[in-house]
PDB file of C-alpha atoms in Angstrom:
ATOM      1  CA  UNK A 256      -1.403 -40.940  29.080  1.00  0.00           C
ATOM      2  CA  UNK A 257      -3.411 -40.667  25.749  1.00  0.00           C
ATOM      3  CA  UNK A 258      -2.460 -40.116  22.579  1.00  0.00           C
ATOM      4  CA  UNK A 259      -3.208 -36.685  20.936  1.00  0.00           C
ATOM      5  CA  UNK A 260      -1.420 -37.934  17.475  1.00  0.00           C
ATOM      6  CA  UNK A 261      -4.233 -37.823  14.684  1.00  0.00           C
ATOM      7  CA  UNK A 262      -4.627 -41.101  13.576  1.00  0.00           C
ATOM      8  CA  UNK A 263      -2.925 -42.800  10.725  1.00  0.00           C
ATOM      9  CA  UNK A 264      -6.039 -41.870   8.145  1.00  0.00           C
ATOM     10  CA  UNK A 265      -6.080 -37.882   8.671  1.00  0.00           C
ATOM     11  CA  UNK A 266      -2.481 -37.996   7.704  1.00  0.00           C
ATOM     12  CA  UNK A 267      -3.417 -40.137   4.359  1.00  0.00           C
ATOM     13  CA  UNK A 268      -6.503 -37.862   4.207  1.00  0.00           C
ATOM     14  CA  UNK A 269      -4.207 -34.462   4.229  1.00  0.00           C
ATOM     15  CA  UNK A 270      -1.556 -36.525   1.664  1.00  0.00           C
ATOM     16  CA  UNK A 271      -5.078 -37.209  -0.658  1.00  0.00           C
ATOM     17  CA  UNK A 272      -6.737 -33.398  -0.378  1.00  0.00           C
ATOM     18  CA  UNK A 273      -2.683 -31.943  -1.381  1.00  0.00           C
ATOM     19  CA  UNK A 274      -2.476 -34.617  -4.271  1.00  0.00           C
ATOM     20  CA  UNK A 275      -5.641 -33.873  -5.944  1.00  0.00           C
ATOM     21  CA  UNK A 276      -5.521 -29.834  -5.818  1.00  0.00           C
ATOM     22  CA  UNK A 277      -2.154 -30.389  -7.437  1.00  0.00           C
ATOM     23  CA  UNK A 278      -3.798 -32.682 -10.177  1.00  0.00           C
ATOM     24  CA  UNK A 279      -6.163 -29.899 -10.190  1.00  0.00           C
ATOM     25  CA  UNK A 280      -3.634 -27.122 -10.070  1.00  0.00           C
ATOM     26  CA  UNK A 281      -1.420 -28.901 -13.060  1.00  0.00           C
ATOM     27  CA  UNK A 282      -4.486 -29.729 -15.198  1.00  0.00           C
ATOM     28  CA  UNK A 283      -5.125 -25.839 -15.132  1.00  0.00           C
ATOM     29  CA  UNK A 284      -1.757 -24.670 -16.078  1.00  0.00           C
ATOM     30  CA  UNK A 285      -1.829 -26.801 -19.201  1.00  0.00           C
ATOM     31  CA  UNK A 286      -5.109 -25.850 -20.040  1.00  0.00           C
ATOM     32  CA  UNK A 287      -3.639 -21.994 -19.938  1.00  0.00           C
ATOM     33  CA  UNK A 288      -0.777 -22.640 -21.693  1.00  0.00           C
ATOM     34  CA  UNK A 289      -2.194 -23.977 -24.864  1.00  0.00           C
ATOM     35  CA  UNK A 290      -4.606 -21.541 -24.351  1.00  0.00           C
ATOM     36  CA  UNK A 291      -1.545 -18.939 -24.779  1.00  0.00           C
ATOM     37  CA  UNK A 292      -0.240 -20.910 -27.700  1.00  0.00           C
ATOM     38  CA  UNK A 293       3.552 -20.810 -25.769  1.00  0.00           C
ATOM     39  CA  UNK A 294       6.545 -22.759 -26.546  1.00  0.00           C
ATOM     40  CA  UNK A 295       7.408 -26.023 -24.749  1.00  0.00           C
ATOM     41  CA  UNK A 296       9.976 -24.657 -22.657  1.00  0.00           C
ATOM     42  CA  UNK A 297       7.405 -22.083 -21.302  1.00  0.00           C
ATOM     43  CA  UNK A 298       4.586 -24.818 -21.129  1.00  0.00           C
ATOM     44  CA  UNK A 299       7.169 -27.088 -19.127  1.00  0.00           C
ATOM     45  CA  UNK A 300       7.880 -23.745 -16.901  1.00  0.00           C
ATOM     46  CA  UNK A 301       3.776 -22.967 -16.323  1.00  0.00           C
ATOM     47  CA  UNK A 302       3.660 -26.980 -15.322  1.00  0.00           C
ATOM     48  CA  UNK A 303       6.497 -27.372 -13.160  1.00  0.00           C
ATOM     49  CA  UNK A 304       5.474 -24.214 -10.863  1.00  0.00           C
ATOM     50  CA  UNK A 305       1.814 -24.668 -10.721  1.00  0.00           C
ATOM     51  CA  UNK A 306       1.272 -26.051  -7.526  1.00  0.00           C
ATOM     52  CA  UNK A 307       3.281 -23.275  -5.754  1.00  0.00           C
ATOM     53  CA  UNK A 308       1.792 -20.490  -4.237  1.00  0.00           C
ATOM     54  CA  UNK A 309       2.523 -16.959  -4.190  1.00  0.00           C
ATOM     55  CA  UNK A 310       4.348 -15.735  -1.312  1.00  0.00           C
ATOM     56  CA  UNK A 311       2.099 -12.993   0.642  1.00  0.00           C
ATOM     57  CA  UNK A 312       4.423 -10.424   2.882  1.00  0.00           C
ATOM     58  CA  UNK A 313       2.775  -9.504   6.190  1.00  0.00           C
ATOM     59  CA  UNK A 314       1.113  -6.184   5.772  1.00  0.00           C
ATOM     60  CA  UNK A 315       2.667  -3.840   7.963  1.00  0.00           C
ATOM     61  CA  UNK A 316       0.563  -0.332   6.940  1.00  0.00           C
ATOM     62  CA  UNK A 317      -2.340  -0.331   9.024  1.00  0.00           C
ATOM     63  CA  UNK A 318      -4.761   0.613   7.480  1.00  0.00           C
ATOM     64  CA  UNK A 319      -6.448   3.877   8.956  1.00  0.00           C
ATOM     65  CA  UNK A 320      -9.179   5.908   7.573  1.00  0.00           C
ATOM     66  CA  UNK A 321      -7.765   8.189   5.249  1.00  0.00           C
ATOM     67  CA  UNK A 322      -7.753  12.077   6.487  1.00  0.00           C
ATOM     68  CA  UNK A 323      -8.163  15.186   4.731  1.00  0.00           C
ATOM     69  CA  UNK A 324      -4.962  16.732   3.457  1.00  0.00           C
ATOM     70  CA  UNK A 325      -5.282  19.815   5.428  1.00  0.00           C
ATOM     71  CA  UNK A 326      -5.564  17.947   8.901  1.00  0.00           C
ATOM     72  CA  UNK A 327      -1.482  17.267   8.170  1.00  0.00           C
ATOM     73  CA  UNK A 328       1.564  19.387   9.431  1.00  0.00           C
ATOM     74  CA  UNK A 329       4.093  19.846   6.333  1.00  0.00           C
ATOM     75  CA  UNK A 330       6.539  17.973   8.243  1.00  0.00           C
ATOM     76  CA  UNK A 331       3.684  14.971   8.236  1.00  0.00           C
ATOM     77  CA  UNK A 332       2.497  14.801  11.723  1.00  0.00           C
ATOM     78  CA  UNK A 333      -1.312  14.967  12.348  1.00  0.00           C
ATOM     79  CA  UNK A 334      -2.780  17.814  13.695  1.00  0.00           C
ATOM     80  CA  UNK A 335      -5.848  17.984  15.949  1.00  0.00           C
ATOM     81  CA  UNK A 336      -8.601  19.076  14.800  1.00  0.00           C
ATOM     82  CA  UNK A 337      -8.830  22.643  16.928  1.00  0.00           C
ATOM     83  CA  UNK A 338      -5.206  23.221  16.020  1.00  0.00           C
ATOM     84  CA  UNK A 339      -6.455  22.976  12.407  1.00  0.00           C
ATOM     85  CA  UNK A 340      -9.040  25.485  12.510  1.00  0.00           C
ATOM     86  CA  UNK A 341      -6.248  27.669  14.043  1.00  0.00           C
ATOM     87  CA  UNK A 342      -3.450  27.098  11.294  1.00  0.00           C
ATOM     88  CA  UNK A 343      -6.495  28.154   8.801  1.00  0.00           C
ATOM     89  CA  UNK A 344      -7.155  31.078  10.336  1.00  0.00           C
ATOM     90  CA  UNK A 345      -3.370  32.191  10.640  1.00  0.00           C
ATOM     91  CA  UNK A 346      -2.774  31.104   6.681  1.00  0.00           C
ATOM     92  CA  UNK A 347      -6.011  33.552   5.759  1.00  0.00           C
ATOM     93  CA  UNK A 348      -4.028  36.571   7.869  1.00  0.00           C
ATOM     94  CA  UNK A 349      -0.968  35.838   6.201  1.00  0.00           C
ATOM     95  CA  UNK A 350      -2.495  35.507   2.460  1.00  0.00           C
ATOM     96  CA  UNK A 351      -4.252  39.300   3.608  1.00  0.00           C
ATOM     97  CA  UNK A 352      -0.515  40.515   4.111  1.00  0.00           C
ATOM     98  CA  UNK A 353       0.725  38.447   0.870  1.00  0.00           C
ATOM     99  CA  UNK A 354       1.145  41.647  -1.965  1.00  0.00           C
ATOM    100  CA  UNK A 355      -0.446  40.161  -5.800  1.00  0.00           C
ATOM    101  CA  UNK A 356       2.089  41.794  -7.287  1.00  0.00           C
ATOM    102  CA  UNK A 357       5.591  42.330  -6.150  1.00  0.00           C
ATOM    103  CA  UNK A 358       6.589  45.687  -5.396  1.00  0.00           C
ATOM    104  CA  UNK A 359       8.485  47.844  -7.581  1.00  0.00           C
ATOM    105  CA  UNK A 360      11.047  49.505  -5.474  1.00  0.00           C
ATOM    106  CA  UNK A 361      13.169  48.766  -2.737  1.00  0.00           C
ATOM    107  CA  UNK A 362      11.015  51.229  -0.091  1.00  0.00           C
ATOM    108  CA  UNK A 363       7.716  48.972  -1.231  1.00  0.00           C
ATOM    109  CA  UNK A 364       9.862  46.060  -0.462  1.00  0.00           C
ATOM    110  CA  UNK A 365      10.612  47.234   3.310  1.00  0.00           C
ATOM    111  CA  UNK A 366       7.520  49.077   3.902  1.00  0.00           C
ATOM    112  CA  UNK A 367       5.467  45.515   2.916  1.00  0.00           C
ATOM    113  CA  UNK A 368       8.200  43.562   5.017  1.00  0.00           C
ATOM    114  CA  UNK A 369       7.771  45.731   8.350  1.00  0.00           C
ATOM    115  CA  UNK A 370       3.615  45.118   7.460  1.00  0.00           C
ATOM    116  CA  UNK A 371       3.710  41.513   7.344  1.00  0.00           C
ATOM    117  CA  UNK A 372       6.573  40.985  10.431  1.00  0.00           C
ATOM    118  CA  UNK A 373       4.673  39.701  13.425  1.00  0.00           C
ATOM    119  CA  UNK A 374       4.693  41.682  16.551  1.00  0.00           C
TER     120      UNK A 374
END
């Protein structure tokens, strides 16, 4: 039976490396606190947490290449490239029928409404 556990020396080495990291972090925190000219409570707090590392949340959003805004439908779903061209053509057709000024009478409104109504 082979022993796969690391020898004690590597555990001692890991502890020594951590102690060195902690000493350097505390020393840097002391120097930062002195440079910032903080009171004793803040100094004590900065030094006491110097060895801690910030927690990083896992990335939940996939980093995709950004797409131009016209390649999305109004509900936020992505539109296929051919479908985007068809939508652009229908938008151009719609803008042709859209009046530039509001109708002045109800008769004008009814006429424009009938013309813009899809067949």
